[in-house]
Every structure is written in structure tokens, then in C-alpha cells.
Coordinates of C-alpha atoms and ligand atoms in Angstrom, one line a residue:
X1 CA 0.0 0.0 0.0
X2 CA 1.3 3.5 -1.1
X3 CA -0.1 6.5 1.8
X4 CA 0.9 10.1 1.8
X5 CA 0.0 11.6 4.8
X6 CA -1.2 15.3 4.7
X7 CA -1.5 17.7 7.4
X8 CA -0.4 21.0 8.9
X9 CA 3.2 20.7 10.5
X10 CA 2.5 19.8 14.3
X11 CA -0.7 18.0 13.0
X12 CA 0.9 14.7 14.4
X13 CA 2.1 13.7 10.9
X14 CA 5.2 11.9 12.5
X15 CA 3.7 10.1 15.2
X16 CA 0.8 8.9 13.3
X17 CA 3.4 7.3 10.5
X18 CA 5.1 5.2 13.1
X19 CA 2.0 3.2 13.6
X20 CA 0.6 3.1 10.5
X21 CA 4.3 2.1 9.1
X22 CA 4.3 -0.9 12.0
X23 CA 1.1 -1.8 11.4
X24 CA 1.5 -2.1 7.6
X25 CA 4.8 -3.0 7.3
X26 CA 5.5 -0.3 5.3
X27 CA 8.7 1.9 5.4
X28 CA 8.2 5.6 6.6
X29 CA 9.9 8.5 4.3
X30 CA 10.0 11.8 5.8
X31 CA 11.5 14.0 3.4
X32 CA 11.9 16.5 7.2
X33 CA 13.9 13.6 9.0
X34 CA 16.1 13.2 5.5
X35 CA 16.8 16.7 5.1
X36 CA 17.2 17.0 8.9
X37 CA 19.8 14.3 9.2
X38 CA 22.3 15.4 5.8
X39 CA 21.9 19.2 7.7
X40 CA 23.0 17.3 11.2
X41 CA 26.0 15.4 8.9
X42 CA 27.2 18.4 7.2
X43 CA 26.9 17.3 3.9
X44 CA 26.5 19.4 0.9
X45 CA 22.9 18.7 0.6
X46 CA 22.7 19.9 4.0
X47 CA 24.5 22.6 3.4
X48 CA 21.8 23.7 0.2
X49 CA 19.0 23.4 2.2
X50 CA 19.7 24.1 6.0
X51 CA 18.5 28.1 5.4
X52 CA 15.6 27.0 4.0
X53 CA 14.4 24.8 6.5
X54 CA 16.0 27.0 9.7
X55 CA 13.4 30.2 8.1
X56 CA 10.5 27.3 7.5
X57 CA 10.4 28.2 4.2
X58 CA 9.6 25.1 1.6
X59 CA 13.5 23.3 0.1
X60 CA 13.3 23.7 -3.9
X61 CA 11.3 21.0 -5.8
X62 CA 14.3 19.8 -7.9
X63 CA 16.2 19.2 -4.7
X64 CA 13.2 17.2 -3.3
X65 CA 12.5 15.6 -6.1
X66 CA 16.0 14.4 -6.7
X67 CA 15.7 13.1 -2.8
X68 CA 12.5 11.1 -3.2
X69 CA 14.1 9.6 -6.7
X70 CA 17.2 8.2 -4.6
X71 CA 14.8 7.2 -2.1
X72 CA 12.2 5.0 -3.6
X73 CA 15.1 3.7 -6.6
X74 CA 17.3 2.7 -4.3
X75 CA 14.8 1.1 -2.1
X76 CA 12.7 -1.2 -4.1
X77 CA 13.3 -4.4 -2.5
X78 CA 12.5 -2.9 0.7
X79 CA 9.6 -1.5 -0.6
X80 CA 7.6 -4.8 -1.8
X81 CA 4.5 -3.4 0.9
X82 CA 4.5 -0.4 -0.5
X83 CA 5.8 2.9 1.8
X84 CA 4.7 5.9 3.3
X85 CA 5.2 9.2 2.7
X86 CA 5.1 11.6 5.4
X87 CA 6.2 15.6 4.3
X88 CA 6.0 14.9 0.6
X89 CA 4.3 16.0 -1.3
X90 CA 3.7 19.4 -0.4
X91 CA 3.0 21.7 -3.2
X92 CA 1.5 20.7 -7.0
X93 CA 4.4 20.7 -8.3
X94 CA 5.3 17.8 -6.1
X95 CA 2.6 15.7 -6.3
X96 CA 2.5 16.1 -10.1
X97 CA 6.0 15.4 -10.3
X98 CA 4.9 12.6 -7.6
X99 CA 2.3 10.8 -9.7
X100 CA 4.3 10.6 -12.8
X101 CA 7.7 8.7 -10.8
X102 CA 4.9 6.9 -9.7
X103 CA 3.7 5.7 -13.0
X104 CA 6.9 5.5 -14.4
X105 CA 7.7 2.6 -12.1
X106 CA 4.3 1.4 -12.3
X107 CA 3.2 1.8 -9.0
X108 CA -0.2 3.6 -7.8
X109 CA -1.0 6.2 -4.7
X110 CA -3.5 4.1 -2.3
X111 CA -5.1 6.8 0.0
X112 CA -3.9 10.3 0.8
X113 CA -4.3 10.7 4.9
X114 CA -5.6 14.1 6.1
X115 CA -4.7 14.6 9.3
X116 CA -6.8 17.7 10.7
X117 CA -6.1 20.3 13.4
X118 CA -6.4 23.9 13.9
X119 CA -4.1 26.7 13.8
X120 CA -4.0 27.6 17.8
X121 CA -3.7 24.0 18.5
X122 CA -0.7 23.6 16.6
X123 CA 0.8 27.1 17.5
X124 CA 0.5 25.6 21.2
X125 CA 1.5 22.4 20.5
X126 CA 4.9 22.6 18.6
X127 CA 5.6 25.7 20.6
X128 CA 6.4 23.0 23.6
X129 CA 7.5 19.9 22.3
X130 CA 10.2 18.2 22.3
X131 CA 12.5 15.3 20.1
X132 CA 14.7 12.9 21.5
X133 CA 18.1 13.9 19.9
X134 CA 18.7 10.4 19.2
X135 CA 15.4 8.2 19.0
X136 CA 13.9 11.3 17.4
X137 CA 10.6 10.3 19.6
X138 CA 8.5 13.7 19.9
X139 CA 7.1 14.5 23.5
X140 CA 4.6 16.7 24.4
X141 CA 4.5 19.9 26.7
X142 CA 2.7 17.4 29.0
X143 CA 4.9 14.8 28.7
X144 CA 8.1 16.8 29.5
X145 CA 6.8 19.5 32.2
X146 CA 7.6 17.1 35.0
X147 CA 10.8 15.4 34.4
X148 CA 13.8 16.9 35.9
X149 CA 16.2 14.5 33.7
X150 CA 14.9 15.7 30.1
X151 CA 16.1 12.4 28.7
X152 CA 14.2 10.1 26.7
X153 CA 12.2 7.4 28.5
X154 CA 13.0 5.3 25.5
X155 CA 16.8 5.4 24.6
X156 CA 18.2 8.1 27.1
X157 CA 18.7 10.2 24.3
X158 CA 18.4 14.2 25.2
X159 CA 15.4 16.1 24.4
X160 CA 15.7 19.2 22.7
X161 CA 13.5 21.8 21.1
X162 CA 13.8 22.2 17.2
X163 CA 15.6 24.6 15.9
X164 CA 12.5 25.7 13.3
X165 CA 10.1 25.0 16.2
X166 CA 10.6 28.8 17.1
X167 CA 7.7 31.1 17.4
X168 CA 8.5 32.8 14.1
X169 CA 9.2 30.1 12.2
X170 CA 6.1 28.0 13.3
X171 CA 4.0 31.1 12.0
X172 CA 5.9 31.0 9.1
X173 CA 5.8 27.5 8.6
X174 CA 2.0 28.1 9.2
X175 CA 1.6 30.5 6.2
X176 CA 3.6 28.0 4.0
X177 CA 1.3 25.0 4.1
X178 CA -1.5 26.8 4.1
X179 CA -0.2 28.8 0.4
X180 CA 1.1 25.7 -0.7
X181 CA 0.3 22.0 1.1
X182 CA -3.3 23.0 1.5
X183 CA -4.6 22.9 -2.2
X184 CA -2.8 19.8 -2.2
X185 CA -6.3 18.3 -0.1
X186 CA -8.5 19.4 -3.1
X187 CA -6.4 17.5 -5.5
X188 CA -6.0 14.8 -4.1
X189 CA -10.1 14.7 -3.4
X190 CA -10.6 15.1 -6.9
X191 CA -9.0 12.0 -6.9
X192 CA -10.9 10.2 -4.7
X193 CA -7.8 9.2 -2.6
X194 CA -8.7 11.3 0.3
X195 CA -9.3 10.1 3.9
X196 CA -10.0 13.2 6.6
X197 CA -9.2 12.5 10.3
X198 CA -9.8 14.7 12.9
X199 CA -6.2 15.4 14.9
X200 CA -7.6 16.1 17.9
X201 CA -7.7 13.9 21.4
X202 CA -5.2 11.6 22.1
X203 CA -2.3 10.2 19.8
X204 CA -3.8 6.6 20.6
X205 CA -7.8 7.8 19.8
X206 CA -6.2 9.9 16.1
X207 CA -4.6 6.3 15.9
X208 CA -8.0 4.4 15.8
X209 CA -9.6 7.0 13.5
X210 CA -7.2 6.5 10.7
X211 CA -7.4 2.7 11.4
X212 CA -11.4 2.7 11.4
X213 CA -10.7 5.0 8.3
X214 CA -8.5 2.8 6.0
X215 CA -10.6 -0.2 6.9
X216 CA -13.8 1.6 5.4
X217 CA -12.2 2.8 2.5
X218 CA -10.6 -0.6 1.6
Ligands
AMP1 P1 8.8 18.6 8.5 O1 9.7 17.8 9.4 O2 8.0 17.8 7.5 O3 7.9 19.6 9.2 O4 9.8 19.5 7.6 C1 10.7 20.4 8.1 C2 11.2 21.4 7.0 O5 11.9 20.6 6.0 C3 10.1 22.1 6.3 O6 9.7 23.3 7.0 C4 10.8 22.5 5.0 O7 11.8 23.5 5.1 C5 11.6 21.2 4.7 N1 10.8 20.2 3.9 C6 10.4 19.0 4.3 N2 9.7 18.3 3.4 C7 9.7 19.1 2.3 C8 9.2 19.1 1.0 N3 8.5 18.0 0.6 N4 9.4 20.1 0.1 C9 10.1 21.2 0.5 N5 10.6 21.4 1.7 C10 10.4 20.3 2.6

């Protein structure tokens, strides 16, 4: 099965992917993780795009592009379930450009997950959380207010704040998707791939929605 998964940064894009990636067997490609790590490595790839995603302003398609090429090419074998995307598409452009690598290799896009939640909710929500530097699992503001430690319950990895999880930049981030990702939820509607969840409650109730939701639509 081939998913994109849709929604407004902080929507719980990440978190929801694990599962669905688990319970699928599918790989999980976030084009945010990728472009995280080369930045975190130094590479020159990191080097093109680390401005871009410091100011939460969208990497150039052809650098994307090239990424999600090397990705899925390179792949195949591992890809025999099918994969998830998580952070890609998120303009037009992309998912045109999308579709046709798609076709080319003569796979199809299963369902396009929608993961809904509004803007004060997510201003408040990535405002406080927190990644473990190492794991990369995300915590919540109510997860972390308590612990002295700020380690990871998981790995003992440290928890930090991201870098483009700063006021400014979430706004900014904010305006992006909703310029560019956004029409992405009509298009993909056209095409009859759409699935809607609502984002809010518990990461365990948004779980069961998308679940409930796939098994309807399949
Ligand atoms: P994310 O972790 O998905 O919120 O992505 C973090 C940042 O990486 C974004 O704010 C963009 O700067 C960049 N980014 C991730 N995916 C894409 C994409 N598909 N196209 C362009 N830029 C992207």
C-alpha cells in the first residue's frame, strides 16, 4: 500500500506514520527527517537546504524531487509493501512530479491521509515539544513538564527543542502550508484518494480514526 499523509506541520504527521508504518509493514519516508539528518552530517545537501528549513520556508522542488528519486530507486526491495510518505508532497508541483515517478515505475498512490487540526492547537503544540536527539521520539508539553532529567524514556537520548520549532518560524511555517500544502487536499479529493481524520484527542484515539478509516475505505 502506497499512503501520503497530509496535514499542517504539528498536525501529528510523525507520530501517526510510526503506527501506521508498523502496522502495515510499510517503510516511513519523511522527506523533514532526511533533510534534517544530511543538515545534522554536514553534507552538501545539508549545506543547500539548512537556510531553507532553519526560516521554515519550503526546500526547492528539484532538490526534493531528486531526494524522493534516490529514495524509492534505491529502495525497491525494501519496498515490496509499499511505503509511506510523510512531508511529501507538499505543493503541485510535487505531487505532479509525484504521480508521474509513480507511473513510471508502475506503482499507484493508495489513500492520501488528512490529518486535521487547527491553527492555535498547533501554535501551542509545537511551541512546547520536544525530540529525543537520538530516537527522534516527539514529547509533548505534557509529557516533558515534570521530568527533571529531560532524557528520553525510551533510549536516554536528550530532548531538545527544534531549531525551526521557534515562534516565528512555526507562523511562518504556518503560512507555507496553508499557500502551498493545502490545495494539495483538493487535488488529491478530486481523486478520490482522500481520507480526513480529525487530529484532535489523544495520539492513541487519532490512531483508531485513521485505522477505522482505511478499513472503510478498503
Ligand atoms: P517537516 O519535518 O516535515 O515539518 O519538515 C521540516 C522542514 O523541511 C520544512 O519546514 C521544509 O523546510 C523542509 N521540507 C520537508 N519536506 C519538504 C518538501 N516535501 N518540500 C520542501 N521542503 C520540505
Amino acid at each position: 500500500m502506497i499512503i501520503v499523509l497530509l496535514g499542517a506541520p504539528g498536525a501529528g504527521k510523525g507520530t501517526q506514520a510510526k503506527k501506521i508504518s508498523k502496522k502495515f509493514n510499510i517503510p516511513h519516508i519523511s522527506t523533514g527527517d532526511i533533510l534534517r539528518s544530511e543538515i545534522k552530517k554536514n553534507t552538501p545537501l545539508g549545506r543547500k537546504v539548512i537556510e531553507f528549513v532553519r526560516s521554515g520556508r519550503l526546500v526547492p522542488d528539484d532538490i526534493i524531487i531528486k531526494i524522493i528519486k534516490k529514495e524509492i530507486t534505491n529502495n525497491r526491495g525494501n519496498f515490496k509493501n509499499g511505503f509511506l510518505m510523510d512531508g511529501f508532497p507538499r505543493n503541485l508541483k510535487q505531487a505532479r512530479l509525484f504521480l508521474n515517478l509513480l507511473r513510471e515505475l508502475g506503482l499507484k498512490l493508495d489513500r492520501v491521509i488528512n490529518i486535521t487540526v487547527d491553527r492555535n492547537e498547533i501554535i501551542k503544540r509545537l511551541g512546547s515539544r520536544r525530540v529525543c536527539s537520538r530516537c527522534k521520539k516527539v514529547y509533548k508539553y505534557d509529557d516533558v513538564k515534570d521530568m527533571e532529567d529531560k532524557v528520553c524514556r525510551e533510549c536516554r537520548g536528550e530532548l531538545k527543542k527544534r531549531s525551526d520549532d521557534s515562534i516565528d518560524v512555526i507562523k511562518k511555517r504556518l503560512d507555507v502550508y496553508e499557500d502551498e500544502t493545502k490545495p494539495l487536499i483538493e487535488y488529491y479529493n478530486k481523486e478520490g484518494l482522500l481520507l480526513d481524520v480529525d487530529g484532535k484527542g489523544s495520539e492513541k484515539k487519532v490512531t483508531e480514526r485513521i485505522f477505522i478509516g482505511l478499513d472503510d475505505s478498503m
